[in-house]
PDB file of C-alpha atoms in Angstrom:
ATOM      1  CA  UNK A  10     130.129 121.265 127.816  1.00  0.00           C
ATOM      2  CA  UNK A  11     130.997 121.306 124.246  1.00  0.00           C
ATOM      3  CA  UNK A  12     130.222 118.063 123.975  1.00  0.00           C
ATOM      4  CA  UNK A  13     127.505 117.649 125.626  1.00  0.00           C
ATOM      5  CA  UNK A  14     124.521 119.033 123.172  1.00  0.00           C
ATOM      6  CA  UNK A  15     125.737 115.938 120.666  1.00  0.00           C
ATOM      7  CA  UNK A  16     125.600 112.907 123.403  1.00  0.00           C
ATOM      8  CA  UNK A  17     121.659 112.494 122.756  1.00  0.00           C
ATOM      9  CA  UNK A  18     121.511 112.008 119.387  1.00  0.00           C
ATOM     10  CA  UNK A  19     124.840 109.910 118.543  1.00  0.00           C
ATOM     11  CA  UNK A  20     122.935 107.641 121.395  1.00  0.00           C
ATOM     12  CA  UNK A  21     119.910 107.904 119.090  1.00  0.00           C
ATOM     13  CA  UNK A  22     121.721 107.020 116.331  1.00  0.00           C
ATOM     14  CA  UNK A  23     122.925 103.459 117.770  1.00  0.00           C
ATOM     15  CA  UNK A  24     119.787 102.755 119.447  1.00  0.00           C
ATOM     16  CA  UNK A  25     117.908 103.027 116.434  1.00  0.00           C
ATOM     17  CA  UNK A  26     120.636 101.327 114.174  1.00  0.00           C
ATOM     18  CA  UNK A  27     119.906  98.211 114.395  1.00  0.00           C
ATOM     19  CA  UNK A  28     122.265  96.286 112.430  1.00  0.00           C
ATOM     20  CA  UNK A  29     124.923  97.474 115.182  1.00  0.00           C
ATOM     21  CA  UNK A  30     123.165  95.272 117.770  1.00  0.00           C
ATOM     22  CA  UNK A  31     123.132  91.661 116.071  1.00  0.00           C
ATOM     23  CA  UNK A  32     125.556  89.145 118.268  1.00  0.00           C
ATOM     24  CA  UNK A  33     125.680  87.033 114.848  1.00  0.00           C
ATOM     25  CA  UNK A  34     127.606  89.432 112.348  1.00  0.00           C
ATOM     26  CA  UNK A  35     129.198  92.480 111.905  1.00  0.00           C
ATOM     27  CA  UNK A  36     126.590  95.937 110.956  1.00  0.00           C
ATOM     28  CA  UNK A  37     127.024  95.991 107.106  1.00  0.00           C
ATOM     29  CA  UNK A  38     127.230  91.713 107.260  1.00  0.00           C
ATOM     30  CA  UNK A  39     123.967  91.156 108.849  1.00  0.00           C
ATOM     31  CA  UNK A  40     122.189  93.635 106.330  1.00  0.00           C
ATOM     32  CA  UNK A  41     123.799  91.513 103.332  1.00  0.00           C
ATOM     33  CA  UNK A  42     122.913  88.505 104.648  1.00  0.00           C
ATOM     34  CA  UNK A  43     118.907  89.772 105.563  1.00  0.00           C
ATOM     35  CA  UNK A  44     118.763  90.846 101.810  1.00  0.00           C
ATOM     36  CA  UNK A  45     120.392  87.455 100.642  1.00  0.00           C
ATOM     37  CA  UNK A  46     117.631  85.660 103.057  1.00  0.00           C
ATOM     38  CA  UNK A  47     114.504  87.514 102.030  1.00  0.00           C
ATOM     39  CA  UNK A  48     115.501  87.230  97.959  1.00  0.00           C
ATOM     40  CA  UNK A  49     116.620  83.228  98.430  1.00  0.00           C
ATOM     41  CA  UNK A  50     113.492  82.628 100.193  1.00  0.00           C
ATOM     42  CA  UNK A  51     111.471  84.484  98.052  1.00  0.00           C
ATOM     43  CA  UNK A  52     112.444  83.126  95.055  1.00  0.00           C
ATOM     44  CA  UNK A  53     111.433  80.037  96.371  1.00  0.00           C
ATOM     45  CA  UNK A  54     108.257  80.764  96.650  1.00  0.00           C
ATOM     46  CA  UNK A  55     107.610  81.941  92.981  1.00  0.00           C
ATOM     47  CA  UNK A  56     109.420  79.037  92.281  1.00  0.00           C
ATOM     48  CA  UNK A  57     106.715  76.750  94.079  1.00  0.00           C
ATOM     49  CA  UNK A  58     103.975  78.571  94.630  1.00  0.00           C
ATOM     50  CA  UNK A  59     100.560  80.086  92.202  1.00  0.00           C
ATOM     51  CA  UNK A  60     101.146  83.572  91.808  1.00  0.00           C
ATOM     52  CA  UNK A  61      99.715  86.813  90.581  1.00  0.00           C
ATOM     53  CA  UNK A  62     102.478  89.396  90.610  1.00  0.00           C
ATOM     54  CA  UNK A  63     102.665  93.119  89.889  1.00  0.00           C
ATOM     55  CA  UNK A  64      98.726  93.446  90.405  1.00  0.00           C
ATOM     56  CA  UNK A  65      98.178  97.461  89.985  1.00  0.00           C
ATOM     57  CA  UNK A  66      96.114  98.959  93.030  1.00  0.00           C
ATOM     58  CA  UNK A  67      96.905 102.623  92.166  1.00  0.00           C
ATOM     59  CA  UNK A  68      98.993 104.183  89.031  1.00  0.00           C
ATOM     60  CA  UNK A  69     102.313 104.747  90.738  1.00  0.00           C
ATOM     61  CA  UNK A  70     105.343 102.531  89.440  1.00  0.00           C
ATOM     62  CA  UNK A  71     105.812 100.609  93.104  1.00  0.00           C
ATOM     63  CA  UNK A  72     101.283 100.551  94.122  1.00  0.00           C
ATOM     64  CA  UNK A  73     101.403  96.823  93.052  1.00  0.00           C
ATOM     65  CA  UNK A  74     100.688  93.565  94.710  1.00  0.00           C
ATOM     66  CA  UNK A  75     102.250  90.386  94.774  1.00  0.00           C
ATOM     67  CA  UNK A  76      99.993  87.725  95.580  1.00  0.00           C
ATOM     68  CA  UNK A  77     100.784  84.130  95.990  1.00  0.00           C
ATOM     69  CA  UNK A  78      97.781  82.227  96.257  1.00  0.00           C
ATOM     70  CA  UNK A  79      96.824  78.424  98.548  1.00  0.00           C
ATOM     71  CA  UNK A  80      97.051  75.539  95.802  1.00  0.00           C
ATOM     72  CA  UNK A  81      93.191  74.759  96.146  1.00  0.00           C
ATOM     73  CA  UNK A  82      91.846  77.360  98.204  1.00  0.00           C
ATOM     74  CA  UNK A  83      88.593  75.881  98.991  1.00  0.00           C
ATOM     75  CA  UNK A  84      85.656  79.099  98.296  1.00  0.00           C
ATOM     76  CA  UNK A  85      86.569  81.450 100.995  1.00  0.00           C
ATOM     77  CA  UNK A  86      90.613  81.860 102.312  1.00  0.00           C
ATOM     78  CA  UNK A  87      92.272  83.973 104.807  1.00  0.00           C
ATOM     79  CA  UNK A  88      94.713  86.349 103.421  1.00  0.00           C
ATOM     80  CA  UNK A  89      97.610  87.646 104.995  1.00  0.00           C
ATOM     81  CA  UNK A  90      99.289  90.588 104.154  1.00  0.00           C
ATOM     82  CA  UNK A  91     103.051  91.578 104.163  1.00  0.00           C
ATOM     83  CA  UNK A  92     104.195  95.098 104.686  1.00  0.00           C
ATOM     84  CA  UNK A  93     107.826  95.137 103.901  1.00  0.00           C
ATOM     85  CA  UNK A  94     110.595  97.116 106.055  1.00  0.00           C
ATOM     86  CA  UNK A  95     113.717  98.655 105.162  1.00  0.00           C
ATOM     87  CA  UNK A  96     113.803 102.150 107.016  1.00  0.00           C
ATOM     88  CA  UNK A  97     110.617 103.337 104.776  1.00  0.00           C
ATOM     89  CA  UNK A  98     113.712 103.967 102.468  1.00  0.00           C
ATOM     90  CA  UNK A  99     114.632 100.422 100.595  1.00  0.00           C
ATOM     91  CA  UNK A 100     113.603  96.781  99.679  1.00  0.00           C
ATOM     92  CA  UNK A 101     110.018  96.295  98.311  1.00  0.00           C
ATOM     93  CA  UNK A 102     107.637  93.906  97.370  1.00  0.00           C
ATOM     94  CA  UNK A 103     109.788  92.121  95.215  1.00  0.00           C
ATOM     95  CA  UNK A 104     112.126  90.422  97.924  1.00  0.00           C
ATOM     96  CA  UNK A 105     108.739  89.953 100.647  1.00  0.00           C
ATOM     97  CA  UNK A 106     107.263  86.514  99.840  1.00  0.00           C
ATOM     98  CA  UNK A 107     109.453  84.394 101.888  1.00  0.00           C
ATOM     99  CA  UNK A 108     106.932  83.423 103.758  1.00  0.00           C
ATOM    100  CA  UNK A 109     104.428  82.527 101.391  1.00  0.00           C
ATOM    101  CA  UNK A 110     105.322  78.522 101.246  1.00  0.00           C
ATOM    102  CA  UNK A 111     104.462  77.363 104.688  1.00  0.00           C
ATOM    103  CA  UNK A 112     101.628  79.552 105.070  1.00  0.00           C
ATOM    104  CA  UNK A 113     100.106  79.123 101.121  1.00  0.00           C
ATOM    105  CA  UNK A 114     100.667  74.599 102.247  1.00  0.00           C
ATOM    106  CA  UNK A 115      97.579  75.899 104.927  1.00  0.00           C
ATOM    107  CA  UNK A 116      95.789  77.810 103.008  1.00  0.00           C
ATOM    108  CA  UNK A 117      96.246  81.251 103.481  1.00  0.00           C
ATOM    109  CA  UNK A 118      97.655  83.803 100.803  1.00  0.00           C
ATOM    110  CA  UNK A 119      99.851  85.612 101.021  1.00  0.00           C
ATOM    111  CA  UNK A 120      99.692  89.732  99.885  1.00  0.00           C
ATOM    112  CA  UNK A 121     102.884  91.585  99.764  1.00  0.00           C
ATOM    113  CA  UNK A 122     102.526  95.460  99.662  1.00  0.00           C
ATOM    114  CA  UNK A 123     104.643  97.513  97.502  1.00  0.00           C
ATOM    115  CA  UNK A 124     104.782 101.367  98.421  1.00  0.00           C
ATOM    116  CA  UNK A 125     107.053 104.424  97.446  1.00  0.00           C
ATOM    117  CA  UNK A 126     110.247 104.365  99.609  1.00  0.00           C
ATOM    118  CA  UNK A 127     111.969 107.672 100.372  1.00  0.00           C
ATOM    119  CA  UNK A 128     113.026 109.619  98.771  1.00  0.00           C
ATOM    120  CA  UNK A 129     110.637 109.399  96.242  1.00  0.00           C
ATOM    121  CA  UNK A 130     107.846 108.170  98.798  1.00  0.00           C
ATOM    122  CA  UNK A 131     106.846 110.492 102.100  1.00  0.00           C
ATOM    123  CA  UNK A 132     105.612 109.175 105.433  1.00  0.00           C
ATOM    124  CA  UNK A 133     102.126 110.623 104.897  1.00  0.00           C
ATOM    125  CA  UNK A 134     102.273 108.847 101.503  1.00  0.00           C
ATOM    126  CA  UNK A 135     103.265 105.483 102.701  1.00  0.00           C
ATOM    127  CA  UNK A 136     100.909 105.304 104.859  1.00  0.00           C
ATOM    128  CA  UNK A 137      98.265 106.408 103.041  1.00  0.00           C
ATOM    129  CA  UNK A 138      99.394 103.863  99.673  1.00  0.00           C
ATOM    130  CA  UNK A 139      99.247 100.820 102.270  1.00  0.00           C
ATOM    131  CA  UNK A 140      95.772 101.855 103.528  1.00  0.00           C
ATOM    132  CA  UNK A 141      94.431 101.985  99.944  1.00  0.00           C
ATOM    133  CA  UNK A 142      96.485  98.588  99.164  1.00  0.00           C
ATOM    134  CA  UNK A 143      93.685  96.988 101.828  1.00  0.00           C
ATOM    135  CA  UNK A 144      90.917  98.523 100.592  1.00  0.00           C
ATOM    136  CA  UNK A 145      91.704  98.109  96.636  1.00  0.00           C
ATOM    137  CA  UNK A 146      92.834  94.287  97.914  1.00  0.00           C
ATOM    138  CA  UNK A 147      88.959  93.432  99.899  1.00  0.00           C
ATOM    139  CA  UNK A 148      87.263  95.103  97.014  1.00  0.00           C
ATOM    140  CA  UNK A 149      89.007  93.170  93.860  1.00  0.00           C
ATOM    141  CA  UNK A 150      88.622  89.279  96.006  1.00  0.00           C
ATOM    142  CA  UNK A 151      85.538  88.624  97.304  1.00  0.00           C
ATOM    143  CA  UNK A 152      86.841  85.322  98.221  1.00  0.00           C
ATOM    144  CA  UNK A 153      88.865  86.630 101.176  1.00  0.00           C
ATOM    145  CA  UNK A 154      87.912  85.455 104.641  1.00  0.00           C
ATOM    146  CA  UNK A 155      89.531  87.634 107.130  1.00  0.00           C
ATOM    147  CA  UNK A 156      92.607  89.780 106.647  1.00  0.00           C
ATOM    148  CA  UNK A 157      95.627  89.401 108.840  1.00  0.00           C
ATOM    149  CA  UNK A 158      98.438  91.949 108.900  1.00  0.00           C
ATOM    150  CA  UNK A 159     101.872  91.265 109.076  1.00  0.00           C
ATOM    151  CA  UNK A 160     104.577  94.076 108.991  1.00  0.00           C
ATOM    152  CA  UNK A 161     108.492  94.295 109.997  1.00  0.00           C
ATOM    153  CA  UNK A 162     110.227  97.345 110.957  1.00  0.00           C
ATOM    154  CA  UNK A 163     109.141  99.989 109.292  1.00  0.00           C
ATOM    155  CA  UNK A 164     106.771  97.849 108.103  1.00  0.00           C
ATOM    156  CA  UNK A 165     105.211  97.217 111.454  1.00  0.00           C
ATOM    157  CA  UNK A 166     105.090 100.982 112.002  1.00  0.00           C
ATOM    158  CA  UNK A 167     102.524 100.940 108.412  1.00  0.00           C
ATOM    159  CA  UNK A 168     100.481  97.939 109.923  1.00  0.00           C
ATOM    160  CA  UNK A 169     100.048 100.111 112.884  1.00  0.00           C
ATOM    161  CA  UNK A 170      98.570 103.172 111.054  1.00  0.00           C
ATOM    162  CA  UNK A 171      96.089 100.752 109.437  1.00  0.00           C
ATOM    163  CA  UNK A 172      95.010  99.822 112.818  1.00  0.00           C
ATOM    164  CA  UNK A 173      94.346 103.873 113.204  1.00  0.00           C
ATOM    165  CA  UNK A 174      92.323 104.419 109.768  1.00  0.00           C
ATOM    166  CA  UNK A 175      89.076 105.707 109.187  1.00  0.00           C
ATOM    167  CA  UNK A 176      87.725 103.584 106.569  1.00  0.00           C
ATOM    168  CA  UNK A 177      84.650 105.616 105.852  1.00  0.00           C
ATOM    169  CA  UNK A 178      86.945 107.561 103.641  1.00  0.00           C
ATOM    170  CA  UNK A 179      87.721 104.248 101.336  1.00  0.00           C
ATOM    171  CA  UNK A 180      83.946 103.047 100.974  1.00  0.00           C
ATOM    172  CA  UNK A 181      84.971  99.610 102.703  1.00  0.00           C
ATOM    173  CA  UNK A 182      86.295  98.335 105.517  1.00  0.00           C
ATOM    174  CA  UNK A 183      88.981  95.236 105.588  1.00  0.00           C
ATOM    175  CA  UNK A 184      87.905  92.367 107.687  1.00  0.00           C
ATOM    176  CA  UNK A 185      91.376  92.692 110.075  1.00  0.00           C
ATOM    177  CA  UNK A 186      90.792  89.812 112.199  1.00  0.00           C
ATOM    178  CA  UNK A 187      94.571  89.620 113.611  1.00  0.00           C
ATOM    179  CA  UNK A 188      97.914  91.826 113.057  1.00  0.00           C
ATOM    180  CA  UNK A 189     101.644  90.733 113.849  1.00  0.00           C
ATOM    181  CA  UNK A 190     104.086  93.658 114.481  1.00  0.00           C
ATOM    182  CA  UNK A 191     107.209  92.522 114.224  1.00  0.00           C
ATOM    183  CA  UNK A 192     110.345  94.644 115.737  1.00  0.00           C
ATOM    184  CA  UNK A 193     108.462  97.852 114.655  1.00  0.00           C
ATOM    185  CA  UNK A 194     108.686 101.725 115.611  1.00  0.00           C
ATOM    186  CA  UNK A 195     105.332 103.025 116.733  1.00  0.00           C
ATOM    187  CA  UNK A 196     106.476 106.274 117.611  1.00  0.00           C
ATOM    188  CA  UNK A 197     108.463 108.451 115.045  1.00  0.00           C
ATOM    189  CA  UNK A 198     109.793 111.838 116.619  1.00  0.00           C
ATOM    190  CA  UNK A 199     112.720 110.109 118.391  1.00  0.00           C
ATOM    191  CA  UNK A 200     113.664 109.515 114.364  1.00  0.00           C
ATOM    192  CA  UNK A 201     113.754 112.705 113.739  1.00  0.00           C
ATOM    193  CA  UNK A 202     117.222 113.269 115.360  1.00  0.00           C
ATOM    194  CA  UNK A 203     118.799 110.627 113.693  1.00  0.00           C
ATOM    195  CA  UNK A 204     120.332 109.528 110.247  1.00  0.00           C
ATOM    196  CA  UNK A 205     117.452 108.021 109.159  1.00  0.00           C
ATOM    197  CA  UNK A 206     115.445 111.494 108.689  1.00  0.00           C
ATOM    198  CA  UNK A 207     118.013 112.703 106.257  1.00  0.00           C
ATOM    199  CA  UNK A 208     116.343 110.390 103.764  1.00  0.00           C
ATOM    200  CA  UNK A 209     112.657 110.727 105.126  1.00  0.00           C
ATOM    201  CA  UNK A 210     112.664 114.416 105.410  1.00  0.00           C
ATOM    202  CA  UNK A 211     109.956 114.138 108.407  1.00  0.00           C
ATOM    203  CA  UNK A 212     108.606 117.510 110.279  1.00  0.00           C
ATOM    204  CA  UNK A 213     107.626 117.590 113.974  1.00  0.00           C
ATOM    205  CA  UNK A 214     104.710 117.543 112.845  1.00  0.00           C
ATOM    206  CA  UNK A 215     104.782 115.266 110.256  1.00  0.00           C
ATOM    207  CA  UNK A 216     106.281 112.733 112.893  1.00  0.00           C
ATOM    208  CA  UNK A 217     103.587 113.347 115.473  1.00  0.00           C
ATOM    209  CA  UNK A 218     100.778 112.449 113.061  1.00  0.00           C
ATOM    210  CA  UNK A 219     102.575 109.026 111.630  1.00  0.00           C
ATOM    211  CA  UNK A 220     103.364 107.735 115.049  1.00  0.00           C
ATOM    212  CA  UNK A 221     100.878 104.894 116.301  1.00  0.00           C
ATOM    213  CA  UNK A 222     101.674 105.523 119.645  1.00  0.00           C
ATOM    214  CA  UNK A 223      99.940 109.100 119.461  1.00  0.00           C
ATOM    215  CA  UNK A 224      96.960 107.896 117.432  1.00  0.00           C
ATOM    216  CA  UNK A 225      95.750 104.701 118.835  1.00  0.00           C
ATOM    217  CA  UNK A 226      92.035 104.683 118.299  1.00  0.00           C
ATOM    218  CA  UNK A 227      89.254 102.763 120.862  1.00  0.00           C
ATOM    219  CA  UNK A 228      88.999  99.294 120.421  1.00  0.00           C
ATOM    220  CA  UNK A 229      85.883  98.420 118.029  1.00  0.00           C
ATOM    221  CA  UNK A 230      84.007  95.943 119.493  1.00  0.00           C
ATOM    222  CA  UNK A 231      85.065  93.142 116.606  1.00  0.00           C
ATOM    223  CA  UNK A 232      88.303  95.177 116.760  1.00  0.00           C
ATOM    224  CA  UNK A 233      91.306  92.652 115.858  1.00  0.00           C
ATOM    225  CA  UNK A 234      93.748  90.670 117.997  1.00  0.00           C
ATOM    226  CA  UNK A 235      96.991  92.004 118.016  1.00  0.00           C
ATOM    227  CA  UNK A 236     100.551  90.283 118.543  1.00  0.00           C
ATOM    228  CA  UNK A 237     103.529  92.916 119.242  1.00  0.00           C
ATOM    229  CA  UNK A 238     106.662  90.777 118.752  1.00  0.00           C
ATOM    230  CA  UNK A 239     110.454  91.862 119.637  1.00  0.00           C
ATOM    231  CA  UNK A 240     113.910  90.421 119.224  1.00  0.00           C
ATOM    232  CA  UNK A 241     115.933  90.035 122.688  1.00  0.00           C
ATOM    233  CA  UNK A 242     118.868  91.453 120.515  1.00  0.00           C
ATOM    234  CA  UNK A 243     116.639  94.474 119.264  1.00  0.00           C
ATOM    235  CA  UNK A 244     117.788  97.584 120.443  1.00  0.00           C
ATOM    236  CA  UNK A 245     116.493  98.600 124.001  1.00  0.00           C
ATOM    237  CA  UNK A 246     114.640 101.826 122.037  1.00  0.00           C
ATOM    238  CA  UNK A 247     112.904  99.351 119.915  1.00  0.00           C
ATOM    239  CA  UNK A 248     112.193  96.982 123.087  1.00  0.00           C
ATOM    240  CA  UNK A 249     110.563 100.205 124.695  1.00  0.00           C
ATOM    241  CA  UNK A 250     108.832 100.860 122.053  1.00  0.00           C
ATOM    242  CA  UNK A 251     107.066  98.127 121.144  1.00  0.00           C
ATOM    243  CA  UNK A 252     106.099  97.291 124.808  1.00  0.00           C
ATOM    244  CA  UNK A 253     105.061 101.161 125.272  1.00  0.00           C
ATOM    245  CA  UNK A 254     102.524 100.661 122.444  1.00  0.00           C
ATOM    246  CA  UNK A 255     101.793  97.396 123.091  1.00  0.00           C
ATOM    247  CA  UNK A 256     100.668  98.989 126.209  1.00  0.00           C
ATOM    248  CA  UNK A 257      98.895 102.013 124.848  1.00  0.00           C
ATOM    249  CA  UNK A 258      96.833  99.523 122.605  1.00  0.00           C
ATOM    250  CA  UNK A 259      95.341  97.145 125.824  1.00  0.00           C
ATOM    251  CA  UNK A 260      94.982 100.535 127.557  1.00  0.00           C
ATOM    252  CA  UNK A 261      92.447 102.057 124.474  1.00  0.00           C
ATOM    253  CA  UNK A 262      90.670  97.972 124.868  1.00  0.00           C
ATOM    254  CA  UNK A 263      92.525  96.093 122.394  1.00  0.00           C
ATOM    255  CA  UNK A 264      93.550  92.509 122.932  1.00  0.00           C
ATOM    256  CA  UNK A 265      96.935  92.631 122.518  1.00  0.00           C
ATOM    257  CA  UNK A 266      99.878  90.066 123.740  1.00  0.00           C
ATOM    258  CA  UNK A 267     103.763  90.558 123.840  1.00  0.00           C
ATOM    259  CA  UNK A 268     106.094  88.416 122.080  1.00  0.00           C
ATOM    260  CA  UNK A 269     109.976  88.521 123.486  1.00  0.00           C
ATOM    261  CA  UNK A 270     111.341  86.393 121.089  1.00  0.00           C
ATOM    262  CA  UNK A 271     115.190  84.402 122.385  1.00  0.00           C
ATOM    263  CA  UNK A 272     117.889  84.259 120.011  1.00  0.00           C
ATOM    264  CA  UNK A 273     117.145  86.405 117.302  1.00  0.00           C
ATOM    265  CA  UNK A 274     118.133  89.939 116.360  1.00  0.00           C
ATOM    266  CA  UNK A 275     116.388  92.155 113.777  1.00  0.00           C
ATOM    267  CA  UNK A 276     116.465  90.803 111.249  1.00  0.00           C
ATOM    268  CA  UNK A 277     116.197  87.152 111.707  1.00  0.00           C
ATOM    269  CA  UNK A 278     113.199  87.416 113.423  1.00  0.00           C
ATOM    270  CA  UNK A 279     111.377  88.027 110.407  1.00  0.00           C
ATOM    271  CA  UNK A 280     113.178  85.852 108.080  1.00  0.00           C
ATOM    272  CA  UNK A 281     112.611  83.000 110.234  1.00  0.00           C
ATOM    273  CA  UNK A 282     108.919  83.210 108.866  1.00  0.00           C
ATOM    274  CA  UNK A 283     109.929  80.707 106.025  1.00  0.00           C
ATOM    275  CA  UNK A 284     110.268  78.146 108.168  1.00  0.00           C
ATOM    276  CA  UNK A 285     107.578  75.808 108.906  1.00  0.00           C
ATOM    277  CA  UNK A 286     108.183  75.353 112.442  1.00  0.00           C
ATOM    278  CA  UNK A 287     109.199  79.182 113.237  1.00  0.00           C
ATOM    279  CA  UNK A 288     106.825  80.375 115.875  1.00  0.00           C
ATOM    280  CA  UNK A 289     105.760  83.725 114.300  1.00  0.00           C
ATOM    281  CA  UNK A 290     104.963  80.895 111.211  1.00  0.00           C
ATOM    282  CA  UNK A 291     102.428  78.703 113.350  1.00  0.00           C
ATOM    283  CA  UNK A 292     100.677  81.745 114.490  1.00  0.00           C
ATOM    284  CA  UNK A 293     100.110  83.106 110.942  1.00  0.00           C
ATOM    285  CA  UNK A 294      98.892  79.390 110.088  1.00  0.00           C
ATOM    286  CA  UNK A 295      96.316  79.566 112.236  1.00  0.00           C
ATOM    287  CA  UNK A 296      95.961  83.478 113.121  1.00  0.00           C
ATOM    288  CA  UNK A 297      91.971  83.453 114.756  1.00  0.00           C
ATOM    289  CA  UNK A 298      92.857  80.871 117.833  1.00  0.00           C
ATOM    290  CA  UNK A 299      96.166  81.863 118.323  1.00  0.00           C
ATOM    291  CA  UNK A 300      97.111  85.526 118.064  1.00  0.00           C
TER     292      UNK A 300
END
């Protein structure tokens, strides 16, 4: 019985580490080689691609853009934008444009979001600095046709509350014609029992009003595609998770399909992206007839 009151969250706590559940390499391994990945391949990409880095979109120190931009985009371009992961508490925009080469050699750019990280950054303010990111991004390039959305992790958990904003309060509304959430958390309270809030600092309530799952709005009637996409070596939390909102969206009318993807874990799921042929890769090529 002494025991007992502890079993739920040290279960927690694996379930939502996911490092712990990658067949490839050991926990701290497979982070260091996910941050060697993302800065390799993003380095390539300034290397070889037109860029516009550190664009302000607010006054903070991390409310900049990175924008990598198609070689000739011809008058109008799709744009798709990155939202970084990291437990809302590392990386940043400066190691998420891996996958701007493949995608740029179609003619899409490529937007990657910075944001305040805990402990500096709060959930509330995350979400809200992303939200802002989309409207400051449609306002300053009128040359954008159609934004897609394209978050990891915690990432995917930010693309998911700008699925739930009201734009009326930005004085625009982003053009989101198609969104890939990739191995996200859509619902935040089970977080709260784990090591990850000791960082984040998160309230009940707090929680509650982040979590996608408990604010999915009605499907507009141009409302975007969606594509929820999962590792088969994610955790079985995150697998429930993203099929539970997955679920929630198609119930509230969204068009929404499942991805399981086969041999990947966590984290190479979304660092596959770089590469040409990558699944995840072709639909963000061509994001309108095949999300």
């Amino acid at each position: 019985p002494g025991v007992q009151p502890r079993a739920v969250p040290q279960a927690l706590e694996q379930q939502y580490s996911p490092s712990r559940w990658s067949p490839r390499l050991g926990s701290d391994a497979v982070i260091e080689a996910h941050l060697e990945a993302l800065a390799a391949g993003t380095q390539r990409a300034r290397a070889g691609v037109r860029t516009s880095l550190h664009v302000p979109y607010g006054d903070g120190d991390r409310e900049k853009l990175d924008i990598y931009f198609p070689a000739e985009p011809s008058g109008a371009f799709p744009v798709l934008v990155y939202i970084h992961g990291g437990y809302w508490q590392c990386l940043s925009k400066d190691e998420s444009g891996f996958a701007a080469l493949p995608l740029v050699a179609q003619g899409v750019a490529v937007v990657a979001v910075g944001y305040d990280v805990a402990p500096e950054g709060h959930m509330d303010a995350m979400v809200l600095q992303v939200r802002r990111s989309l409207a400051f991004l449609v306002r300053q390039y009128s040359g954008i046709r159609g934004v897609y959305l394209c978050g990891h992790s915690a990432g995917a958990h930010l693309a998911a509350m700008v699925l739930a904003t009201d734009w009326t309060d930005y004085g625009v509304t982003p053009d989101i014609k198609g969104t890939v959430l990739v191995s996200g958390v859509y619902d935040l309270q089970p977080i709260l029992h784990t090591y990850v809030n000791d960082v984040l600092n998160m309230s009940q309530e707090v929680a509650q009003r982040n979590s996608p799952l408990l604010c999915v709005p009605p499907a507009a009637p141009t409302s975007c595609e969606v594509l929820v996409a999962v590792a088969q070596h994610d955790s079985p939390e995150f697998r429930r998770q993203s099929q539970e909102y997955g679920q929630a969206l198609r119930a509230a009318g969204w068009s929404v399909s499942l991805l399981d993807l086969a041999g990947v874990d966590h984290f190479d799921i979304i660092e596959k992206l770089s590469e040409e042929s990558y699944v995840l890769t072709q639909v963000e090529e061509e994001p309108p007839s095949t999300l």
